[in-house]
mmCIF file of C-alpha atoms (C1' of nucleotides) in Angstrom:
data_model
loop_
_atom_site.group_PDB
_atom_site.id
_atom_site.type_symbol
_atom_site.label_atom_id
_atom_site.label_comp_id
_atom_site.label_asym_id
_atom_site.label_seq_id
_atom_site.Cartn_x
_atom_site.Cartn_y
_atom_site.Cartn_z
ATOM 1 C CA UNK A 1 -73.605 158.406 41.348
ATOM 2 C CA UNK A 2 -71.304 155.954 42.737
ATOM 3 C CA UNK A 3 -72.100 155.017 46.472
ATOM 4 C CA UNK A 4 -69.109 152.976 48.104
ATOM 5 C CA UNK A 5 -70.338 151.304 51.148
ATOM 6 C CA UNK A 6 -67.428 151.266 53.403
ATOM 7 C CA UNK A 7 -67.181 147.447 55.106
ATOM 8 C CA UNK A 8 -64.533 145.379 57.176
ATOM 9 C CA UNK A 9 -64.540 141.575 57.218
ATOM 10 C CA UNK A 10 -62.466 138.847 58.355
ATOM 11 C CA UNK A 11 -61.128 136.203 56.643
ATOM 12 C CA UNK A 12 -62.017 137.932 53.319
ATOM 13 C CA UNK A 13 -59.039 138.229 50.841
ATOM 14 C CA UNK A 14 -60.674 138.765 47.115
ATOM 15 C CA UNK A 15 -57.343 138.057 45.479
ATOM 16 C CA UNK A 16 -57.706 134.794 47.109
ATOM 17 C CA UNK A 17 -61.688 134.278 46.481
ATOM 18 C CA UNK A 18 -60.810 135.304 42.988
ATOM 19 C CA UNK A 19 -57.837 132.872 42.165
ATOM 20 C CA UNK A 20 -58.926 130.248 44.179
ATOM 21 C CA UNK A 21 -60.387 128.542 40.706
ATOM 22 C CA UNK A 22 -64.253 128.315 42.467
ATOM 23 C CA UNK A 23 -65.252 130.636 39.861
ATOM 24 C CA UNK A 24 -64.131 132.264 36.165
ATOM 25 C CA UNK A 25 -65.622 135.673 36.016
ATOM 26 C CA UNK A 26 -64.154 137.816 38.888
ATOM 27 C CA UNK A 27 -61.118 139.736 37.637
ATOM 28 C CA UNK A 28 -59.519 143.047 38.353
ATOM 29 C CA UNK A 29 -59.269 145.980 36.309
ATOM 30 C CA UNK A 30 -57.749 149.460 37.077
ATOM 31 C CA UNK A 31 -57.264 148.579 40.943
ATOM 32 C CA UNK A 32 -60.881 147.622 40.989
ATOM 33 C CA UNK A 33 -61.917 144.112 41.001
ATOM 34 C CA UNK A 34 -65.323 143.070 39.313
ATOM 35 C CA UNK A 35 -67.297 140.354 40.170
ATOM 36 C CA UNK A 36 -70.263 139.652 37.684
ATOM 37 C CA UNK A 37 -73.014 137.741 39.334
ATOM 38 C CA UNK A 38 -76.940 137.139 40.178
ATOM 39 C CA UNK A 39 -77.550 139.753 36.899
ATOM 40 C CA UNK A 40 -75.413 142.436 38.434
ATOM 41 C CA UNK A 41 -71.415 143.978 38.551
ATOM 42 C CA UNK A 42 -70.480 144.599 41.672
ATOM 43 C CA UNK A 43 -67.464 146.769 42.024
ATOM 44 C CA UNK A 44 -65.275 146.045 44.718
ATOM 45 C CA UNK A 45 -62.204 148.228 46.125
ATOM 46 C CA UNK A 46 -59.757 147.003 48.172
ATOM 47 C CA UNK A 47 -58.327 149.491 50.747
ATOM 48 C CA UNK A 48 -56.103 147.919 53.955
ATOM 49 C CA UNK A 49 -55.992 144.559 55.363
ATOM 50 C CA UNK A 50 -59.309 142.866 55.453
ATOM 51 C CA UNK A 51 -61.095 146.788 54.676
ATOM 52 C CA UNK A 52 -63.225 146.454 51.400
ATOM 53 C CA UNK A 53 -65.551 149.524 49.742
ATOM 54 C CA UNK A 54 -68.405 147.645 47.651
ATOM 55 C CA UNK A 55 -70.086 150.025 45.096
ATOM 56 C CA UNK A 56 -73.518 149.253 46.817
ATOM 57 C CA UNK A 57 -76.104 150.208 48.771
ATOM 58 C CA UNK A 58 -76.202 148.593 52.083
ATOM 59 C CA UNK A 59 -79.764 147.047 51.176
ATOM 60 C CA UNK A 60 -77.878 145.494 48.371
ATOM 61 C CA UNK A 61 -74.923 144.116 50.408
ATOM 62 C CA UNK A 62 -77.329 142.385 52.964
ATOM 63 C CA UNK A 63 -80.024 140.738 50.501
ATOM 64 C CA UNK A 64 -77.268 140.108 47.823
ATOM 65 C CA UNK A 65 -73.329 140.009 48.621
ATOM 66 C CA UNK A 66 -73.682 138.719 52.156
ATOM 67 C CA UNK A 67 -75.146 135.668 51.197
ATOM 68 C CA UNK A 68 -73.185 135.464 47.884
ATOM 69 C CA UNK A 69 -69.967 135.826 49.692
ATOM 70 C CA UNK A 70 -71.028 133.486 52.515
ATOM 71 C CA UNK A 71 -70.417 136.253 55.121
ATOM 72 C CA UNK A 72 -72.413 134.338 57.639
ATOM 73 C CA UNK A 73 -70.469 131.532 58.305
ATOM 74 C CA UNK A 74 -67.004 131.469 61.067
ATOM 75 C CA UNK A 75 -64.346 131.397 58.320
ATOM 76 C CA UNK A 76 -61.627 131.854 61.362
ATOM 77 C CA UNK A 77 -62.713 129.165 63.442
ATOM 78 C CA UNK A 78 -62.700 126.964 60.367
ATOM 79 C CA UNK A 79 -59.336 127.882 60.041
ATOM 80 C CA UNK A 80 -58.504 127.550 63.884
ATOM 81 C CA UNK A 81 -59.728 123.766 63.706
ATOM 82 C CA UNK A 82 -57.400 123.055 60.949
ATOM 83 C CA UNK A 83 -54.823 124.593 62.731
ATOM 84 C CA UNK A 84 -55.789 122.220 65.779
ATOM 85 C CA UNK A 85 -55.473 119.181 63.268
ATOM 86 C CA UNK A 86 -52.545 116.825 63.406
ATOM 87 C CA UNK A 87 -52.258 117.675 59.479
ATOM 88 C CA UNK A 88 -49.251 119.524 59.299
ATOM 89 C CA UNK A 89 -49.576 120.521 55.522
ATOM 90 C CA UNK A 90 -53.415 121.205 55.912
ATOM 91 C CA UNK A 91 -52.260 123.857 58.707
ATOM 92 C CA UNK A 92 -49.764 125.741 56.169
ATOM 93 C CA UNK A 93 -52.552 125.791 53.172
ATOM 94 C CA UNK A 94 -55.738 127.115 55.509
ATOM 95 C CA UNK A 95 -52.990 129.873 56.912
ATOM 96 C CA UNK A 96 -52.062 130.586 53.584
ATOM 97 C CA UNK A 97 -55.677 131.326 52.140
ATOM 98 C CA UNK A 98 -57.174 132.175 55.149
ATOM 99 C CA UNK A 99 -59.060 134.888 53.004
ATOM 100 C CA UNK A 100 -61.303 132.133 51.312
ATOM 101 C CA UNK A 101 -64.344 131.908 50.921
ATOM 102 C CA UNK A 102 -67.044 129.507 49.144
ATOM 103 C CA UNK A 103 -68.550 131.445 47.000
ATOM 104 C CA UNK A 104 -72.969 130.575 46.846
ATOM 105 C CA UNK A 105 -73.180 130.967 42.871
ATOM 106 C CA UNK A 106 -75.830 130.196 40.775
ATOM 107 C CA UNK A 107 -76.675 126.921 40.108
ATOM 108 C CA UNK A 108 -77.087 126.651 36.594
ATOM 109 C CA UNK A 109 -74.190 128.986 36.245
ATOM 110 C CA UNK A 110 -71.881 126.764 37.854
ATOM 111 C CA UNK A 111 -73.256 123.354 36.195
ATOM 112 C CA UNK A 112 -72.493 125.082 32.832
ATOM 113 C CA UNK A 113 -69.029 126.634 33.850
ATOM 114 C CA UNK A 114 -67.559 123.087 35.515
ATOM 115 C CA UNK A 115 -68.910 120.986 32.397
ATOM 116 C CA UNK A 116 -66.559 123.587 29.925
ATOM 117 C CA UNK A 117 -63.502 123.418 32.494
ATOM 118 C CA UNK A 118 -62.879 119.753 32.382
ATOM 119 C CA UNK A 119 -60.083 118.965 30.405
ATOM 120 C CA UNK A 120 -59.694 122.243 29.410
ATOM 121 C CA UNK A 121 -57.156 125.504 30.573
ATOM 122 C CA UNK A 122 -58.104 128.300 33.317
ATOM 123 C CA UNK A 123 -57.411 130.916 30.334
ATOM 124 C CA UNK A 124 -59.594 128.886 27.810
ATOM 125 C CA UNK A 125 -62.312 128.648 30.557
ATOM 126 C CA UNK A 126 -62.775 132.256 31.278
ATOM 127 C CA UNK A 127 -62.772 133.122 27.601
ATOM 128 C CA UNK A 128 -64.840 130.991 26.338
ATOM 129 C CA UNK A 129 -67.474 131.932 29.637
ATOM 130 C CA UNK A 130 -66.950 135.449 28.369
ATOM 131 C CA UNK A 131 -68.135 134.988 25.047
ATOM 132 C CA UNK A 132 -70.980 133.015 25.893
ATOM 133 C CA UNK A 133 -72.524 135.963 28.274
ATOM 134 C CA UNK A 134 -71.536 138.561 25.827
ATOM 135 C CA UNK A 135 -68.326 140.566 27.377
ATOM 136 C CA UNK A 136 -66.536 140.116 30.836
ATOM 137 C CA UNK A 137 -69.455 142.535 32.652
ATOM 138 C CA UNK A 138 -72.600 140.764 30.689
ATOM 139 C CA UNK A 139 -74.505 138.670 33.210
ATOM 140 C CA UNK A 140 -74.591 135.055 32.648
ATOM 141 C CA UNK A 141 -77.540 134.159 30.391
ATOM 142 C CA UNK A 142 -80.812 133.306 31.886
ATOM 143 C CA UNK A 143 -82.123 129.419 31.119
ATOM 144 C CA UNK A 144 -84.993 131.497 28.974
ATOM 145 C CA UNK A 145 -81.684 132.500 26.596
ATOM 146 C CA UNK A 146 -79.680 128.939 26.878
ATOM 147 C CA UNK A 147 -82.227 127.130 25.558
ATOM 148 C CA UNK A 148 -82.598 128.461 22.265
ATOM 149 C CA UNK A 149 -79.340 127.720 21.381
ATOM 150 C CA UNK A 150 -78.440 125.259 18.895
ATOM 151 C CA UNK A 151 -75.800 122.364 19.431
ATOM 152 C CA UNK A 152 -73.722 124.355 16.715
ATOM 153 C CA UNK A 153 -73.929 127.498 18.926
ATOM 154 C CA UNK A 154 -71.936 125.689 21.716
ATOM 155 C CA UNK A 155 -69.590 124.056 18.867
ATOM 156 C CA UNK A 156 -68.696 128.121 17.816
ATOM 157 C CA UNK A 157 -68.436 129.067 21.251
ATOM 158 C CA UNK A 158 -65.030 126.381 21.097
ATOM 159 C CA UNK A 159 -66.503 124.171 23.928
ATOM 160 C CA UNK A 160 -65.744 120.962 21.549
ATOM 161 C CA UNK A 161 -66.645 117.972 22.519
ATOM 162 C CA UNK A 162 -68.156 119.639 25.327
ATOM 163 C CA UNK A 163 -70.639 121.283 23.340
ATOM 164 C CA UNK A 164 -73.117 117.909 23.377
ATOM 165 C CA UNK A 165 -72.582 118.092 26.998
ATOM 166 C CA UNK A 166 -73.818 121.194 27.224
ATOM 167 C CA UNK A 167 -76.728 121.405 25.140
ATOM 168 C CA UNK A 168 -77.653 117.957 26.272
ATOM 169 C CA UNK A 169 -78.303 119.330 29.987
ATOM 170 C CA UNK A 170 -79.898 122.481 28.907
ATOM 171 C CA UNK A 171 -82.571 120.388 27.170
ATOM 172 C CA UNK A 172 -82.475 118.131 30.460
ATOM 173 C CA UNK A 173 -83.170 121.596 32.400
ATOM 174 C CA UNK A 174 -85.822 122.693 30.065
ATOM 175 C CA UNK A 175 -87.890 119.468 30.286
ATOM 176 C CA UNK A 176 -87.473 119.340 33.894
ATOM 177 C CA UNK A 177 -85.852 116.325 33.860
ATOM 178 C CA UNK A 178 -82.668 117.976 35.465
ATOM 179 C CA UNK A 179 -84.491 120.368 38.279
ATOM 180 C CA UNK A 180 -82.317 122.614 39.205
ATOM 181 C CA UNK A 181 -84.323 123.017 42.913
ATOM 182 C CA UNK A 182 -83.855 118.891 43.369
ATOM 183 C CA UNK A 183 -80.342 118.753 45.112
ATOM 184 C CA UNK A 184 -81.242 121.480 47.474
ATOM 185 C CA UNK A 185 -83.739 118.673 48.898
ATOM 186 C CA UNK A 186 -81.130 115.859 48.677
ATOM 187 C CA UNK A 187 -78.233 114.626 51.226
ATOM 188 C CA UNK A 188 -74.434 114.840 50.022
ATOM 189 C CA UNK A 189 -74.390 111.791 48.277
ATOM 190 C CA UNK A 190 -78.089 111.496 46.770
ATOM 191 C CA UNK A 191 -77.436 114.827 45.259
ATOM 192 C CA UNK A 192 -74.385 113.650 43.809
ATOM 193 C CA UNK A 193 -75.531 110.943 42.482
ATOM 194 C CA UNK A 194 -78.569 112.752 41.101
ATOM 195 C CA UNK A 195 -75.987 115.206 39.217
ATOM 196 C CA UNK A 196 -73.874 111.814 37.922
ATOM 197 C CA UNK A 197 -76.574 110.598 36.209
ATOM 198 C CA UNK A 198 -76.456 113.429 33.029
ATOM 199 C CA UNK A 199 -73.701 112.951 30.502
ATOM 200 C CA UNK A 200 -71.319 115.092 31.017
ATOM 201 C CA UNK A 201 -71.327 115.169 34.543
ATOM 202 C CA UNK A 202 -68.656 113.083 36.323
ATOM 203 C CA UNK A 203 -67.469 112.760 39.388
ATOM 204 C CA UNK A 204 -65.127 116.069 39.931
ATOM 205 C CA UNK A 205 -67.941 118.106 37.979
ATOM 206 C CA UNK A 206 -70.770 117.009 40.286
ATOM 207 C CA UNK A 207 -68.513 118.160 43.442
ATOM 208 C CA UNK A 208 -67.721 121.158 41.853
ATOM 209 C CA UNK A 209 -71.455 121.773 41.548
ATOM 210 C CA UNK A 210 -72.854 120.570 44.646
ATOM 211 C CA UNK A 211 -69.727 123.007 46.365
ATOM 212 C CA UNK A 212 -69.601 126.287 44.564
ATOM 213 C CA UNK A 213 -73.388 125.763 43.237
ATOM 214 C CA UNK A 214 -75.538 124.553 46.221
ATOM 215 C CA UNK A 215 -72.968 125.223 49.244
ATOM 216 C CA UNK A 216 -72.623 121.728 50.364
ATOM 217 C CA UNK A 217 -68.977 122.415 51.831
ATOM 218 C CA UNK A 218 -68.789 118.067 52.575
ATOM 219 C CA UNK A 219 -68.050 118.121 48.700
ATOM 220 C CA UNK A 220 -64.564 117.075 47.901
ATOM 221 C CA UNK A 221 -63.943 117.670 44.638
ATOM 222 C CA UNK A 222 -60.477 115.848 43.316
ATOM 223 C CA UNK A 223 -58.825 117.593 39.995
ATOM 224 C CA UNK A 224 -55.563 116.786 38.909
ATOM 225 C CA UNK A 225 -54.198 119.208 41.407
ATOM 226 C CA UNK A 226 -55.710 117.925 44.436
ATOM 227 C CA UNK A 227 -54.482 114.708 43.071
ATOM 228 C CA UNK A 228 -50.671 116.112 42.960
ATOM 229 C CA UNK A 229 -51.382 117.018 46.643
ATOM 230 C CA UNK A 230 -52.463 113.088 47.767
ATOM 231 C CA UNK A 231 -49.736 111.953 45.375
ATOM 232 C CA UNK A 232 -46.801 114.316 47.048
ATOM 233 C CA UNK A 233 -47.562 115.019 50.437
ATOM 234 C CA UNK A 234 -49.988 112.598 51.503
ATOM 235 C CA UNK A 235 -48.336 108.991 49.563
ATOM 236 C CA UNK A 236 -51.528 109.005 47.174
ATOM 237 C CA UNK A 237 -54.238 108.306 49.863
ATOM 238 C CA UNK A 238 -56.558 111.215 51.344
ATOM 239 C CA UNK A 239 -59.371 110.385 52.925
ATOM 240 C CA UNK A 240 -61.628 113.527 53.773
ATOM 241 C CA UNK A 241 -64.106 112.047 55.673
ATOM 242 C CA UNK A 242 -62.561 113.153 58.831
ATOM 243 C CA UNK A 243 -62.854 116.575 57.542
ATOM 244 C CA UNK A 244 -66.502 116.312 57.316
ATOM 245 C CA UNK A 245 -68.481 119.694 56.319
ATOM 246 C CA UNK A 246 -65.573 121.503 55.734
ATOM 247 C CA UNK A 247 -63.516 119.150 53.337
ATOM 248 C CA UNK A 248 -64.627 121.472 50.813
ATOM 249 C CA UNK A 249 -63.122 124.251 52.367
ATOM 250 C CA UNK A 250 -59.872 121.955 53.065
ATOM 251 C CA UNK A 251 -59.808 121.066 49.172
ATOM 252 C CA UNK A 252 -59.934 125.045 48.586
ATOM 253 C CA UNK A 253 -57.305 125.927 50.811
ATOM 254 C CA UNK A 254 -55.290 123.183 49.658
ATOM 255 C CA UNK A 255 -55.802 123.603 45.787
ATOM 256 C CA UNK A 256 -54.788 127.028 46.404
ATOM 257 C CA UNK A 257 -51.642 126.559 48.442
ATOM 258 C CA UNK A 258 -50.753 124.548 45.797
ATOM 259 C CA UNK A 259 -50.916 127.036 42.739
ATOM 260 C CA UNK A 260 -49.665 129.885 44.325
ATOM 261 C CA UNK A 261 -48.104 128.707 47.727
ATOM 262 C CA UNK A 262 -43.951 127.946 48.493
ATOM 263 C CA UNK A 263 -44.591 124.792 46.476
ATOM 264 C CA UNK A 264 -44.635 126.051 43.380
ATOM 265 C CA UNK A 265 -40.859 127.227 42.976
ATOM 266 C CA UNK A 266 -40.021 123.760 41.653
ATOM 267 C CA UNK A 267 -42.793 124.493 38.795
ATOM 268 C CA UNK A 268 -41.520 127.781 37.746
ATOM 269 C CA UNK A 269 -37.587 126.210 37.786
ATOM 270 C CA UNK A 270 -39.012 124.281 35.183
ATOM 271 C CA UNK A 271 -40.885 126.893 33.308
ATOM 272 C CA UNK A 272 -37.586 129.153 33.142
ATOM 273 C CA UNK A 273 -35.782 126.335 32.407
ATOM 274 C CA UNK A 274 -38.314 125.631 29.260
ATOM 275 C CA UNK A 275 -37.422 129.202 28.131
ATOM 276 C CA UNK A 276 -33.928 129.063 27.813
ATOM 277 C "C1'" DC B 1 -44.935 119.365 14.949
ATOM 278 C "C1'" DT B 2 -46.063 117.148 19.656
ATOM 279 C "C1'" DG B 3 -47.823 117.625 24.267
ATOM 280 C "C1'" DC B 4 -51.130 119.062 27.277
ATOM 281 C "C1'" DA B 5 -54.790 121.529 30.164
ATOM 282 C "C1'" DG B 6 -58.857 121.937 36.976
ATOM 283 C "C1'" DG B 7 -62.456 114.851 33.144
ATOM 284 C "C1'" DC B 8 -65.720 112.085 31.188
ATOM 285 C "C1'" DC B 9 -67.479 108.287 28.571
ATOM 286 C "C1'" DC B 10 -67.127 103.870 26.892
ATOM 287 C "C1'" DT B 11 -65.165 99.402 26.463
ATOM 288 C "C1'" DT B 12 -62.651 95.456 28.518
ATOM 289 C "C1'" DA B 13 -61.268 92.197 31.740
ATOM 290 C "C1'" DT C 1 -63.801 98.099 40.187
ATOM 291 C "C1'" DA C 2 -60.009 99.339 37.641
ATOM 292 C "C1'" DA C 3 -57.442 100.485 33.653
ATOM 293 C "C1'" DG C 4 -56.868 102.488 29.170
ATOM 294 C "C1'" DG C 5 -57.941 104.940 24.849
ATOM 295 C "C1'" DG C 6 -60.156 108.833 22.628
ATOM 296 C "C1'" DC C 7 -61.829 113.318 22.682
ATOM 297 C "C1'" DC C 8 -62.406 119.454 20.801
ATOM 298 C "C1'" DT C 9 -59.421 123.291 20.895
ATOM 299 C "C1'" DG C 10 -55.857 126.672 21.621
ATOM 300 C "C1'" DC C 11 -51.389 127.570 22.999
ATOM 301 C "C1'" DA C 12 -46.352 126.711 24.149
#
DNA sequence: CTGCAGGCCCTTA
DNA sequence: TAAGGGCCTGCA
């Protein structure tokens, strides 16, 4: 009983979406990528350029993926005005992942997922996201599930000193003190100070949040590889104000031109190198 | 065995 | 406001 529903986008690469380190659960399996999300596994196969079948119907697709895959907003013109820009490496990343997209995931999701990746390994991150929800199709547990979990759970589950974090903000959720509906209300900067003020939450988790969690694309987040960027190409200052509501995009392009982009032959010298 | 990976917190000055 | 040490854990 498998319906594919037959679309065409543009600007939609879900290599790109996947890999572009917004989120830990998509992966690919058998030619078919899977993308666990809002309590559901979408199945997604990739035919020619920019031609998708989702396993959906189209009711589906319009109340769920659109919006999930943020199908409503101009990815190409974002694209075009970063080509227009006088930033000559900003120009090669958006070409590069033109097939981006800012993924609208679930809040608490997100706030959960960014807290376990700092300090902490892509690899390590999706496995130990995994074994929370239960296998790599499970959905994500509800807040009703989180909060009976014990501090030790999270220890188990190899988030280390994370694990306070963690069960810290739960509680925070569960007594309302964190409200999950709050930032939606907020401006940029009220919302991320409102995420700064739980333990836990610094300044490149609270971006990561407010970007991937509640879609404000003004959110810069700066990781140790957006810091390489500044550091490299732009003499270790970036300012992204210019950038305005789509510095979050920038970052994404840019983060991602930078794992998987021309620069990374000097990285991979090295890692041969290591071998021998 | 050390070093380190998509930071954050806390303490100092 | 900035700088520096420590931190869980798994893997090279």
């Amino acid at each position: 009983m498998e319906t594919w529903l037959k679309l065409k986008f543009s600007n939609f690469n879900i290599r790109q979406i996947a890999e572009s380190g917004q989120c830990f659960r998509i992966y690919e399996e058998d030619g078919i990528w899977r993308v666990p999300a809002f309590g559901r596994l979408l199945k997604i196969r990739e035919m020619n350029d920019d031609e998708y079948d989702f396993e959906c119907t189209p009711e589906e697709f319009n109340k769920i993926w659109k919006k999930y895959f943020d199908l409503e907003l101009d990815y190409g013109e974002i694209v075009e005005r970063l080509n227009n820009s006088n930033d000559a490496y900003l120009k090669k990343a958006a070409n590069f992942g033109k097939g981006i997209r800012i993924l609208r995931q679930d809040p608490l999701e997100t706030i959960i997922s960014f807290i376990i990746s700092q300090r902490n390994n892509i690899p390590r991150i999706r496995n130990t996201i995994t074994k929370i929800c239960g296998g790599k199709d499970a959905p994500f547990p509800e807040l009703s599930e989180l909060e009976k979990y014990d501090l030790d759970f999270w220890r188990k589950m190899g988030l280390g000193y994370r694990a306070e974090y963690v069960y810290e903000i739960i509680k925070s959720i569960s007594e309302k003190l964190l409200d999950l509906e709050t930032p939606k209300d907020l401006k940029y900067l009220d919302a991320l100070t409102y995420l700064k003020q739980f333990k836990g939450i610094g300044d490149k988790v609270a971006n990561c949040i407010l970007l991937y969690g509640y879609h404000f694309t003004q959110a810069f987040p700066r990781d140790v590889w957006i810091n390489r960027i500044i550091d490299r190409q732009y003499n270790g200052i970036f300012y992204n104000d210019h950038l305005d509501d789509i510095a979050g995009i920038a970052q994404q392009y840019m983060f991602f031109y930078e794992r998987y982009g021309v620069e990374k032959k000097q990285q991979r010298v090295k890692i041969v190198l290591t071998k021998i």
